[in-house]
Structure formats: C-alpha cells, structure tokens
Amino acid sequence: MTDKIVMEMLEKTKAYLDYNATSFLSSGVKERMIEVLKKTGNPSSVHTAGKEVKAVLNKTREVLGSYLEVSPQQFIFTSGGTEANALALLGIDSDVLLISSIEHASVYKVAQLKHGATQEISVDGQGVLNLDHLKNLLEASKNQKVLISVMLANNESGVIEPIGAVLEIAKFYGAFVHVDAVQAFGKIPVSLKEMKVDLMSFSAHKMGGPMGVGALYIQEGVPLNALYLGGGQERGLRAGAENVSGIAGFGKAIEEIDLGAWEKVKSLRHVLENSLKNKFSELFIASDQVTRLPNTSLIAYGNIPSATQVIKLDLNGIYVSSGSACSSGVVKESRILKAMGLSNRFKQTAIRVSMGPGTLLREIERFVEVYTHMFEEL
Ligand code: PLP
C-alpha cells in the first residue's frame, strides 16, 4: 500500500470532537487571511499603505456591527476572549464584582484579583444561574457600583444562561452587565439589539476564525479604562498594533456563520447521546434538562478517570477534553462541575465531546465504538 492510502485510512479513523477548545478554519477564512498577509502597512499610519490595512479593520468592525445589530464603533479588537474578559472586568471601576460560579478561568482568575470585592452567584445542578441568589447579592450591595459578569453559554456543559432575566434584575439595581459570549457566538442567535448588555466578549477561534483575535463590545456611554497604554489604537482602549490578518479572518468567519448548520450538529449530538444511553443506561449527561448549546455533550460513566479516558481516546485518534484538569501529574477536579454540585464520580469521570458543522456521522460512530469498547473491555 502506498503511504498516501495508509495516511487516508488513518485519517478516516480520526475524530476531532473538541470544537469548544478550538474550531476549524474554513478555506474562505484562510484565503482572506493570506490576502491580507500580503499587504504591508500599520493601520495607524496615515499614508495609503496604512489606510489600506485600516480598511480591513473597519470591514470586520462593520461585519460585527451588522451581525450583532449595533453600531460598529462599539467594538474594539483584542487578542482573544481572555483579554476581552480581563478588559471588561478590570476596566470598569466597580466596588462589587458578581460572577457566576461557573465562569471560565479568564473571568474567575481576574475576579480573584479583586478578592475582597468579588462574590459568586450560585448555579443549580443543571448549571443554571440562581437568580434569587443574584437578587440577594445585589440587595446587599445597594448604593455601590456593581459589575455582574456572566457567560451566555458554558464551555464545559454548554448550558445557556438566562441573560434576559439577569438584565432585568441588573437594571432594577443599576448594575453594569458583562457577558462572556465566547462559546455562544456563532452557534446560537445573538443580537445586541435584543440583549442590551453593557459589555460582551468574543473570540474568533471558537467560531471558525483564527486564534489570538477577539473583540469587546462596549455600549456607548459605559465608562471603561484601558489596561494597555501606548498608542491610541482602538479608541485609546487597547494600545498596540492590531492583528490585521487575524481580524480579517475573524470578519470572514462571521460572514460565514450559518446557524442552520448547527441543527445538523444538534442531531449528531442526539445520535451520540442516544447510542450511548442505549448501551449504558446509567450514562450521566450534564445539563440535559435545560437549554444547551447544540454541539456540547458532557458525559460520565463508569470508573475510569477522565484523564485516562482522554488518553485512551487519543491513542485511537479521537480528540475530546476531560472535565477535570491535569497539571503536574495531579488531576484537579473541575471548579465548574463542583459548582454544579455533581457527584465525585461524575467529577472524576466526565469528558466533554464538542462538535462543529464539519463533524461527520462517522466520527460520532467511531467515538461511540471506542468509548463503548473502553468500558466493555474492563
Ligand atoms: N471564555 C470562554 C467561555 C471560553 O471557553 C474561552 C476559551 O476556552 C475563553 C473565554 C478564552 O478565549 P481565548 O481562548 O480566545 O482567550
């Protein structure tokens, strides 16, 4: 057999099911980026070369504004979701910071810097925000400047949070609201005209764009201070020359958003979960009683630690994430699963399968085959 045929056969047994970690770049996105990489110029320069690349930034800003139904001027580009979250949390001068107990580390760790001022809003067993707890925390913080930071969709379970209800409560108490929409954007409908938040974070690589690019939406009139000082880029709110080719790719990925394709993804998840439930009636699926992202399935079964499962799946060409993080050989349980009050067994054995519009039925079937075999061979 030629090497090419062997390689093709190997490729066919592979399954990339870690879309929430990062997504694929379409050929359209790559082409747009390459086109822009051929240009030389700093968007801050006033000459023609500078203006040409500045037009690339403006184009993506226009695309963002038109997709999210607000003025393009309200977006500033960042190096990704992490920076957008840090800028939102540290850039607003608040006395009290309320975050949900299942926020991404880029919110959670920044919030810890404001230790005395930060409090966590609890979630229920499905990962949904406890709105009564939010009200109680706001009631206790009356007459103080409060910033609430909650995610639209969680990266581990995919649970979608009731942002509309959060906004109503926040309005009553006069609190600012920041929403981390990194995992939701591109997968479910998002409109800033409908969802009148003060700040919203985005990341390109979770929705078909490149890594190292993101954006922060800042509603007009919201007082935000910059974290990076230097040149006056991005209305003085984010100094440093912009990642022009990355921003171009981000714009193209937004143009390519096809929410209809996620219906197909949802049906693939249905196949995955049903096939596994038919084999293992005790399979546990996180947040399956509430609205989730169409692509995410956080599952647990048996007694094999998550990290071991991830390695075994990897050896079979299947790429997923574990619900617990392993660093320096020590497996740490997931803060998010803990906040949801899930059992030790679930916390230790959960793995996350996340799909995208490019996922094939054969990848799901392959996953089901290897996952099943992993437990049956014990
Ligand atoms: N917020 C959420 C919910 C995420 O899932 C991630 C990445 O996993 C981030 C923020 C950070 O985004 P980035 O990788 O662009 O810094």
Tab-separated table of C-alpha atoms and ligand atoms in Angstrom:
chain	number	residue	atom	x	y	z
A	1	MET	CA	0.000	0.000	0.000
A	2	THR	CA	1.264	3.450	-0.783
A	3	ASP	CA	1.897	5.861	2.061
A	4	LYS	CA	-0.926	8.040	0.763
A	5	ILE	CA	-3.509	5.249	1.041
A	6	VAL	CA	-2.288	4.349	4.542
A	7	MET	CA	-2.493	8.026	5.567
A	8	GLU	CA	-6.015	8.314	4.152
A	9	MET	CA	-7.102	5.196	6.041
A	10	LEU	CA	-5.654	6.588	9.249
A	11	GLU	CA	-7.391	9.926	8.682
A	12	LYS	CA	-10.695	8.096	8.342
A	13	THR	CA	-10.389	6.645	11.828
A	14	LYS	CA	-9.768	10.072	13.359
A	15	ALA	CA	-12.428	12.120	15.093
A	16	TYR	CA	-11.936	15.757	16.117
A	17	LEU	CA	-14.570	16.270	18.801
A	18	ASP	CA	-13.031	19.202	20.662
A	19	TYR	CA	-14.661	22.107	18.881
A	20	ASN	CA	-15.133	24.069	22.139
A	21	ALA	CA	-11.337	24.045	22.524
A	22	THR	CA	-10.858	25.405	19.035
A	23	SER	CA	-12.614	25.238	15.673
A	24	PHE	CA	-11.511	24.686	12.086
A	25	LEU	CA	-10.521	27.479	9.715
A	26	SER	CA	-12.547	27.263	6.520
A	27	SER	CA	-10.770	27.720	3.209
A	28	GLY	CA	-12.574	31.068	2.853
A	29	VAL	CA	-11.133	32.275	6.161
A	30	LYS	CA	-7.621	31.099	5.250
A	31	GLU	CA	-7.798	32.783	1.852
A	32	ARG	CA	-8.952	36.090	3.363
A	33	MET	CA	-6.113	35.943	5.882
A	34	ILE	CA	-3.481	35.142	3.244
A	35	GLU	CA	-4.752	38.004	1.065
A	36	VAL	CA	-4.254	40.389	3.980
A	37	LEU	CA	-0.885	38.902	4.988
A	38	LYS	CA	0.397	40.024	1.601
A	39	LYS	CA	-0.298	43.647	2.496
A	40	THR	CA	2.247	45.776	4.352
A	41	GLY	CA	1.176	48.687	6.475
A	42	ASN	CA	0.339	49.718	10.005
A	43	PRO	CA	-3.328	50.656	10.399
A	44	SER	CA	-2.266	53.683	12.475
A	45	SER	CA	-0.170	55.150	9.625
A	46	VAL	CA	-1.794	57.971	7.727
A	47	HIS	CA	-0.337	57.052	4.328
A	48	THR	CA	-2.089	54.946	1.709
A	49	ALA	CA	-0.490	51.633	2.809
A	50	GLY	CA	-1.730	52.289	6.349
A	51	LYS	CA	-5.192	53.246	5.150
A	52	GLU	CA	-5.433	50.026	3.131
A	53	VAL	CA	-4.952	47.830	6.180
A	54	LYS	CA	-7.078	50.108	8.345
A	55	ALA	CA	-9.889	49.362	5.897
A	56	VAL	CA	-9.521	45.675	6.812
A	57	LEU	CA	-10.174	46.502	10.487
A	58	ASN	CA	-13.124	48.669	9.578
A	59	LYS	CA	-14.597	45.922	7.432
A	60	THR	CA	-14.592	43.397	10.301
A	61	ARG	CA	-15.997	46.060	12.637
A	62	GLU	CA	-18.815	46.630	10.123
A	63	VAL	CA	-19.467	42.884	9.878
A	64	LEU	CA	-19.571	42.585	13.694
A	65	GLY	CA	-21.907	45.567	13.995
A	66	SER	CA	-24.235	44.392	11.279
A	67	TYR	CA	-24.369	40.788	12.558
A	68	LEU	CA	-24.967	41.867	16.154
A	69	GLU	CA	-27.280	44.779	15.181
A	70	VAL	CA	-25.396	47.645	16.820
A	71	SER	CA	-23.019	50.381	15.725
A	72	PRO	CA	-19.620	49.072	14.505
A	73	GLN	CA	-17.875	51.781	16.534
A	74	GLN	CA	-18.806	49.971	19.729
A	75	PHE	CA	-16.348	47.096	19.186
A	76	ILE	CA	-12.674	47.083	19.979
A	77	PHE	CA	-10.350	44.306	18.887
A	78	THR	CA	-8.368	42.310	21.430
A	79	SER	CA	-6.029	39.323	21.367
A	80	GLY	CA	-8.914	36.978	22.166
A	81	GLY	CA	-11.619	36.149	24.673
A	82	THR	CA	-9.214	36.150	27.622
A	83	GLU	CA	-8.116	39.740	27.013
A	84	ALA	CA	-11.668	40.920	26.295
A	85	ASN	CA	-12.800	39.439	29.623
A	86	ALA	CA	-9.876	40.988	31.539
A	87	LEU	CA	-10.520	44.391	29.984
A	88	ALA	CA	-14.209	44.244	30.873
A	89	LEU	CA	-13.624	43.175	34.468
A	90	LEU	CA	-10.684	45.429	35.280
A	91	GLY	CA	-11.590	48.335	33.023
A	92	ILE	CA	-14.837	49.124	34.829
A	93	ASP	CA	-14.363	50.869	38.107
A	94	SER	CA	-16.618	48.766	40.377
A	95	ASP	CA	-16.941	48.378	44.148
A	96	VAL	CA	-18.528	44.953	43.841
A	97	LEU	CA	-17.984	42.266	41.202
A	98	LEU	CA	-20.527	39.461	40.920
A	99	ILE	CA	-19.559	36.484	38.756
A	100	SER	CA	-21.298	33.167	38.324
A	101	SER	CA	-19.640	30.173	39.947
A	102	ILE	CA	-19.127	28.505	36.545
A	103	GLU	CA	-17.251	31.256	34.705
A	104	HIS	CA	-14.258	30.480	32.502
A	105	ALA	CA	-10.845	30.844	34.192
A	106	SER	CA	-10.264	34.102	32.283
A	107	VAL	CA	-13.099	35.647	34.305
A	108	TYR	CA	-12.680	33.660	37.505
A	109	LYS	CA	-8.950	34.336	37.935
A	110	VAL	CA	-9.230	38.043	37.127
A	111	ALA	CA	-12.131	38.307	39.577
A	112	GLN	CA	-9.888	36.803	42.263
A	113	LEU	CA	-7.578	39.809	41.859
A	114	LYS	CA	-10.454	41.877	43.179
A	115	HIS	CA	-10.797	39.355	46.010
A	116	GLY	CA	-12.499	41.459	48.678
A	117	ALA	CA	-14.946	42.850	46.148
A	118	THR	CA	-15.870	39.616	44.340
A	119	GLN	CA	-18.767	37.330	45.128
A	120	GLU	CA	-20.033	34.265	43.290
A	121	ILE	CA	-23.600	33.744	42.134
A	122	SER	CA	-24.521	30.081	42.623
A	123	VAL	CA	-25.919	27.766	39.953
A	124	ASP	CA	-28.270	24.785	40.237
A	125	GLY	CA	-27.480	21.154	39.421
A	126	GLN	CA	-28.016	21.828	35.714
A	127	GLY	CA	-25.607	24.784	35.802
A	128	VAL	CA	-28.323	27.453	35.504
A	129	LEU	CA	-27.798	30.713	37.403
A	130	ASN	CA	-29.670	31.091	40.677
A	131	LEU	CA	-31.499	34.382	40.028
A	132	ASP	CA	-32.728	34.673	43.627
A	133	HIS	CA	-29.135	34.498	44.803
A	134	LEU	CA	-28.229	37.229	42.312
A	135	LYS	CA	-31.048	39.419	43.695
A	136	ASN	CA	-29.898	38.808	47.280
A	137	LEU	CA	-26.313	39.754	46.408
A	138	LEU	CA	-27.486	42.922	44.658
A	139	GLU	CA	-29.763	43.789	47.558
A	140	ALA	CA	-26.760	43.503	49.892
A	141	SER	CA	-24.679	45.755	47.605
A	142	LYS	CA	-27.176	48.610	47.301
A	143	ASN	CA	-25.675	52.068	46.710
A	144	GLN	CA	-22.410	50.543	45.469
A	145	LYS	CA	-21.057	50.351	41.920
A	146	VAL	CA	-21.711	46.759	40.842
A	147	LEU	CA	-20.481	44.846	37.805
A	148	ILE	CA	-22.107	41.485	37.041
A	149	SER	CA	-20.140	39.133	34.774
A	150	VAL	CA	-21.935	36.047	33.491
A	151	MET	CA	-21.453	33.806	30.498
A	152	LEU	CA	-24.011	33.281	27.779
A	153	ALA	CA	-23.046	29.628	27.370
A	154	ASN	CA	-20.731	27.465	29.421
A	155	ASN	CA	-17.721	25.888	27.753
A	156	GLU	CA	-17.932	22.583	29.632
A	157	SER	CA	-21.628	21.680	29.819
A	158	GLY	CA	-22.922	24.026	27.094
A	159	VAL	CA	-25.684	25.329	29.392
A	160	ILE	CA	-27.223	28.590	28.146
A	161	GLU	CA	-27.805	31.173	30.857
A	162	PRO	CA	-30.938	33.361	31.224
A	163	ILE	CA	-29.229	36.656	30.314
A	164	GLY	CA	-32.570	38.423	29.653
A	165	ALA	CA	-33.632	37.815	33.258
A	166	VAL	CA	-30.195	38.884	34.549
A	167	LEU	CA	-30.519	42.147	32.608
A	168	GLU	CA	-33.938	42.903	34.067
A	169	ILE	CA	-32.702	42.365	37.615
A	170	ALA	CA	-29.489	44.329	36.974
A	171	LYS	CA	-31.451	47.251	35.546
A	172	PHE	CA	-33.553	47.458	38.700
A	173	TYR	CA	-30.391	47.700	40.813
A	174	GLY	CA	-28.452	49.890	38.355
A	175	ALA	CA	-25.648	47.335	37.920
A	176	PHE	CA	-23.413	47.001	34.837
A	177	VAL	CA	-23.587	43.670	33.000
A	178	HIS	CA	-20.733	41.990	31.137
A	179	VAL	CA	-21.461	38.818	29.178
A	180	ASP	CA	-18.829	36.333	28.024
A	181	ALA	CA	-20.305	35.189	24.705
A	182	VAL	CA	-17.147	33.365	23.586
A	183	GLN	CA	-18.748	29.910	23.328
A	184	ALA	CA	-22.200	31.050	22.228
A	185	PHE	CA	-21.316	33.412	19.377
A	186	GLY	CA	-21.749	31.719	16.010
A	187	LYS	CA	-23.537	28.697	17.493
A	188	ILE	CA	-26.820	30.263	18.652
A	189	PRO	CA	-28.544	33.556	17.737
A	190	VAL	CA	-27.000	36.567	19.473
A	191	SER	CA	-28.230	40.134	18.986
A	192	LEU	CA	-27.003	43.111	20.977
A	193	LYS	CA	-30.139	44.981	19.940
A	194	GLU	CA	-32.176	42.362	21.804
A	195	MET	CA	-29.701	41.679	24.595
A	196	LYS	CA	-28.859	45.134	25.890
A	197	VAL	CA	-25.718	44.325	27.848
A	198	ASP	CA	-23.029	46.871	28.733
A	199	LEU	CA	-20.110	44.711	27.632
A	200	MET	CA	-19.754	41.481	25.670
A	201	SER	CA	-16.662	39.373	24.895
A	202	PHE	CA	-15.998	37.421	21.709
A	203	SER	CA	-13.232	35.127	20.471
A	204	ALA	CA	-12.590	34.301	16.814
A	205	HIS	CA	-11.109	30.815	17.195
A	206	LYS	CA	-14.210	29.372	18.815
A	207	MET	CA	-16.330	30.192	15.775
A	208	GLY	CA	-14.274	29.406	12.692
A	209	GLY	CA	-11.752	32.239	12.912
A	210	PRO	CA	-8.078	32.222	13.912
A	211	MET	CA	-6.567	32.091	17.415
A	212	GLY	CA	-5.303	35.270	19.014
A	213	VAL	CA	-8.160	37.545	17.964
A	214	GLY	CA	-11.248	38.653	19.814
A	215	ALA	CA	-13.402	41.668	20.454
A	216	LEU	CA	-15.073	43.506	23.276
A	217	TYR	CA	-18.392	45.256	22.734
A	218	ILE	CA	-18.760	48.387	24.840
A	219	GLN	CA	-22.152	50.038	24.910
A	220	GLU	CA	-21.993	53.764	24.284
A	221	GLY	CA	-21.550	55.705	27.499
A	222	VAL	CA	-20.128	52.809	29.528
A	223	PRO	CA	-17.037	54.178	31.314
A	224	LEU	CA	-14.143	51.844	30.551
A	225	ASN	CA	-10.453	52.352	31.332
A	226	ALA	CA	-7.714	50.827	29.171
A	227	LEU	CA	-5.418	48.100	30.505
A	228	TYR	CA	-2.666	48.572	27.913
A	229	LEU	CA	-1.347	52.061	27.444
A	230	GLY	CA	0.644	53.274	24.477
A	231	GLY	CA	-0.502	54.287	21.018
A	232	GLY	CA	-4.086	55.422	20.770
A	233	GLN	CA	-5.333	52.335	18.886
A	234	GLU	CA	-8.909	51.129	19.312
A	235	ARG	CA	-10.181	54.479	20.582
A	236	GLY	CA	-7.386	54.522	23.150
A	237	LEU	CA	-8.867	51.458	24.856
A	238	ARG	CA	-6.398	48.878	23.612
A	239	ALA	CA	-2.950	50.069	22.695
A	240	GLY	CA	-0.772	48.020	20.345
A	241	ALA	CA	-0.817	47.429	16.595
A	242	GLU	CA	-3.795	45.286	15.687
A	243	ASN	CA	-3.555	41.695	14.394
A	244	VAL	CA	-4.760	42.727	10.951
A	245	SER	CA	-4.754	39.323	9.184
A	246	GLY	CA	-6.364	37.671	12.207
A	247	ILE	CA	-9.041	40.347	12.314
A	248	ALA	CA	-9.649	39.810	8.587
A	249	GLY	CA	-10.133	36.077	9.243
A	250	PHE	CA	-12.474	36.884	12.139
A	251	GLY	CA	-14.606	39.021	9.805
A	252	LYS	CA	-14.797	36.267	7.200
A	253	ALA	CA	-15.757	33.694	9.865
A	254	ILE	CA	-18.626	35.965	10.962
A	255	GLU	CA	-19.786	36.306	7.360
A	256	GLU	CA	-19.777	32.505	7.147
A	257	ILE	CA	-21.925	31.937	10.264
A	258	ASP	CA	-24.699	29.536	9.315
A	259	LEU	CA	-26.952	28.876	12.286
A	260	GLY	CA	-28.903	26.320	10.234
A	261	ALA	CA	-25.813	24.096	10.129
A	262	TRP	CA	-25.967	23.810	13.908
A	263	GLU	CA	-29.312	21.995	13.641
A	264	LYS	CA	-27.402	19.180	11.939
A	265	VAL	CA	-24.839	19.319	14.741
A	266	LYS	CA	-27.654	19.011	17.261
A	267	SER	CA	-28.964	15.905	15.543
A	268	LEU	CA	-25.453	14.385	15.611
A	269	ARG	CA	-25.339	15.025	19.345
A	270	HIS	CA	-28.703	13.290	19.620
A	271	VAL	CA	-27.248	10.256	17.840
A	272	LEU	CA	-24.227	10.288	20.154
A	273	GLU	CA	-26.186	10.568	23.389
A	274	ASN	CA	-28.890	8.076	22.367
A	275	SER	CA	-26.423	5.476	21.156
A	276	LEU	CA	-24.517	5.698	24.422
A	277	LYS	CA	-27.660	5.646	26.560
A	278	ASN	CA	-28.806	2.501	24.732
A	279	LYS	CA	-25.557	0.826	25.682
A	280	PHE	CA	-25.145	2.283	29.165
A	281	SER	CA	-28.444	3.144	30.838
A	282	GLU	CA	-26.554	4.796	33.721
A	283	LEU	CA	-24.757	7.270	31.468
A	284	PHE	CA	-24.927	10.745	33.019
A	285	ILE	CA	-25.239	13.793	30.768
A	286	ALA	CA	-24.698	17.231	32.321
A	287	SER	CA	-27.297	19.983	31.806
A	288	ASP	CA	-29.510	17.773	29.626
A	289	GLN	CA	-32.702	19.015	31.300
A	290	VAL	CA	-32.138	22.623	30.191
A	291	THR	CA	-31.247	24.527	27.028
A	292	ARG	CA	-27.694	23.757	25.916
A	293	LEU	CA	-25.504	24.725	23.005
A	294	PRO	CA	-26.328	22.372	20.117
A	295	ASN	CA	-22.812	20.917	19.993
A	296	THR	CA	-21.756	20.134	23.556
A	297	SER	CA	-22.140	16.903	25.476
A	298	LEU	CA	-20.523	16.470	28.879
A	299	ILE	CA	-20.865	12.797	29.734
A	300	ALA	CA	-19.790	10.492	32.525
A	301	TYR	CA	-19.923	6.751	33.005
A	302	GLY	CA	-18.050	4.045	34.897
A	303	ASN	CA	-14.929	4.439	36.974
A	304	ILE	CA	-12.149	5.302	34.528
A	305	PRO	CA	-10.702	8.746	35.422
A	306	SER	CA	-11.387	11.409	32.771
A	307	ALA	CA	-7.692	11.973	32.025
A	308	THR	CA	-7.170	8.252	31.348
A	309	GLN	CA	-10.190	8.216	29.041
A	310	VAL	CA	-8.855	11.208	27.118
A	311	ILE	CA	-5.507	9.451	26.638
A	312	LYS	CA	-7.140	6.181	25.554
A	313	LEU	CA	-9.354	8.010	23.080
A	314	ASP	CA	-6.366	9.966	21.809
A	315	LEU	CA	-4.489	6.721	21.175
A	316	ASN	CA	-7.431	5.804	18.941
A	317	GLY	CA	-7.300	9.114	17.072
A	318	ILE	CA	-10.261	10.640	18.918
A	319	TYR	CA	-9.835	14.116	20.369
A	320	VAL	CA	-12.016	15.261	23.282
A	321	SER	CA	-11.471	17.142	26.544
A	322	SER	CA	-11.673	15.965	30.110
A	323	GLY	CA	-13.947	17.556	32.661
A	324	SER	CA	-11.045	17.738	35.077
A	325	ALA	CA	-7.724	19.460	34.501
A	326	CYS	CA	-4.469	17.579	34.884
A	327	SER	CA	-1.398	19.635	35.718
A	328	SER	CA	1.970	18.399	37.003
A	329	GLY	CA	0.571	14.881	37.152
A	330	VAL	CA	-2.135	15.912	39.641
A	331	VAL	CA	-5.724	15.709	38.485
A	332	LYS	CA	-7.681	18.708	39.720
A	333	GLU	CA	-11.431	18.426	39.782
A	334	SER	CA	-13.335	20.888	37.647
A	335	ARG	CA	-14.405	24.012	39.529
A	336	ILE	CA	-17.429	24.177	37.246
A	337	LEU	CA	-18.646	20.641	37.900
A	338	LYS	CA	-18.076	21.242	41.621
A	339	ALA	CA	-20.202	24.408	41.498
A	340	MET	CA	-22.978	22.365	39.884
A	341	GLY	CA	-22.863	20.072	42.926
A	342	LEU	CA	-22.202	16.971	40.824
A	343	SER	CA	-21.155	13.736	42.491
A	344	ASN	CA	-17.482	12.840	42.927
A	345	ARG	CA	-17.922	10.012	40.485
A	346	PHE	CA	-19.192	12.397	37.811
A	347	LYS	CA	-16.468	14.964	38.523
A	348	GLN	CA	-13.762	12.322	38.169
A	349	THR	CA	-15.045	10.592	35.064
A	350	ALA	CA	-16.659	13.339	32.932
A	351	ILE	CA	-15.414	14.042	29.433
A	352	ARG	CA	-16.549	16.754	27.038
A	353	VAL	CA	-17.433	15.939	23.459
A	354	SER	CA	-17.961	19.054	21.334
A	355	MET	CA	-18.824	19.097	17.662
A	356	GLY	CA	-18.979	21.573	14.813
A	357	PRO	CA	-20.604	21.979	11.408
A	358	GLY	CA	-17.782	19.932	9.875
A	359	THR	CA	-18.345	16.926	12.159
A	360	LEU	CA	-19.268	13.740	10.329
A	361	LEU	CA	-21.594	10.953	11.427
A	362	ARG	CA	-18.688	8.554	11.023
A	363	GLU	CA	-16.733	10.495	13.679
A	364	ILE	CA	-19.614	10.105	16.115
A	365	GLU	CA	-19.927	6.399	15.302
A	366	ARG	CA	-16.200	5.943	15.808
A	367	PHE	CA	-16.380	7.721	19.167
A	368	VAL	CA	-19.304	5.534	20.294
A	369	GLU	CA	-17.408	2.413	19.226
A	370	VAL	CA	-14.184	3.294	21.090
A	371	TYR	CA	-15.938	4.720	24.181
A	372	THR	CA	-18.081	1.587	24.467
A	373	HIS	CA	-15.094	-0.695	23.997
A	374	MET	CA	-13.162	1.205	26.688
A	375	PHE	CA	-15.752	0.256	29.311
A	376	GLU	CA	-16.671	-3.168	27.976
A	377	GLU	CA	-13.085	-4.375	27.984
A	378	LEU	CA	-12.812	-3.883	31.783
B	1	PLP	N1	-14.462	32.375	27.702
B	1	PLP	C1	-14.895	31.124	27.463
B	1	PLP	C2	-16.267	30.740	27.869
B	1	PLP	C3	-14.058	30.197	26.842
B	1	PLP	O1	-14.492	28.958	26.611
B	1	PLP	C4	-12.745	30.605	26.475
B	1	PLP	C5	-11.811	29.636	25.872
B	1	PLP	O2	-11.865	28.455	26.122
B	1	PLP	C6	-12.344	31.922	26.727
B	1	PLP	C7	-13.227	32.784	27.335
B	1	PLP	C8	-10.967	32.414	26.342
B	1	PLP	O3	-10.919	32.702	24.968
B	1	PLP	P1	-9.494	32.807	24.205
B	1	PLP	O4	-9.004	31.416	24.008
B	1	PLP	O5	-9.830	33.489	22.911
B	1	PLP	O6	-8.611	33.645	25.039
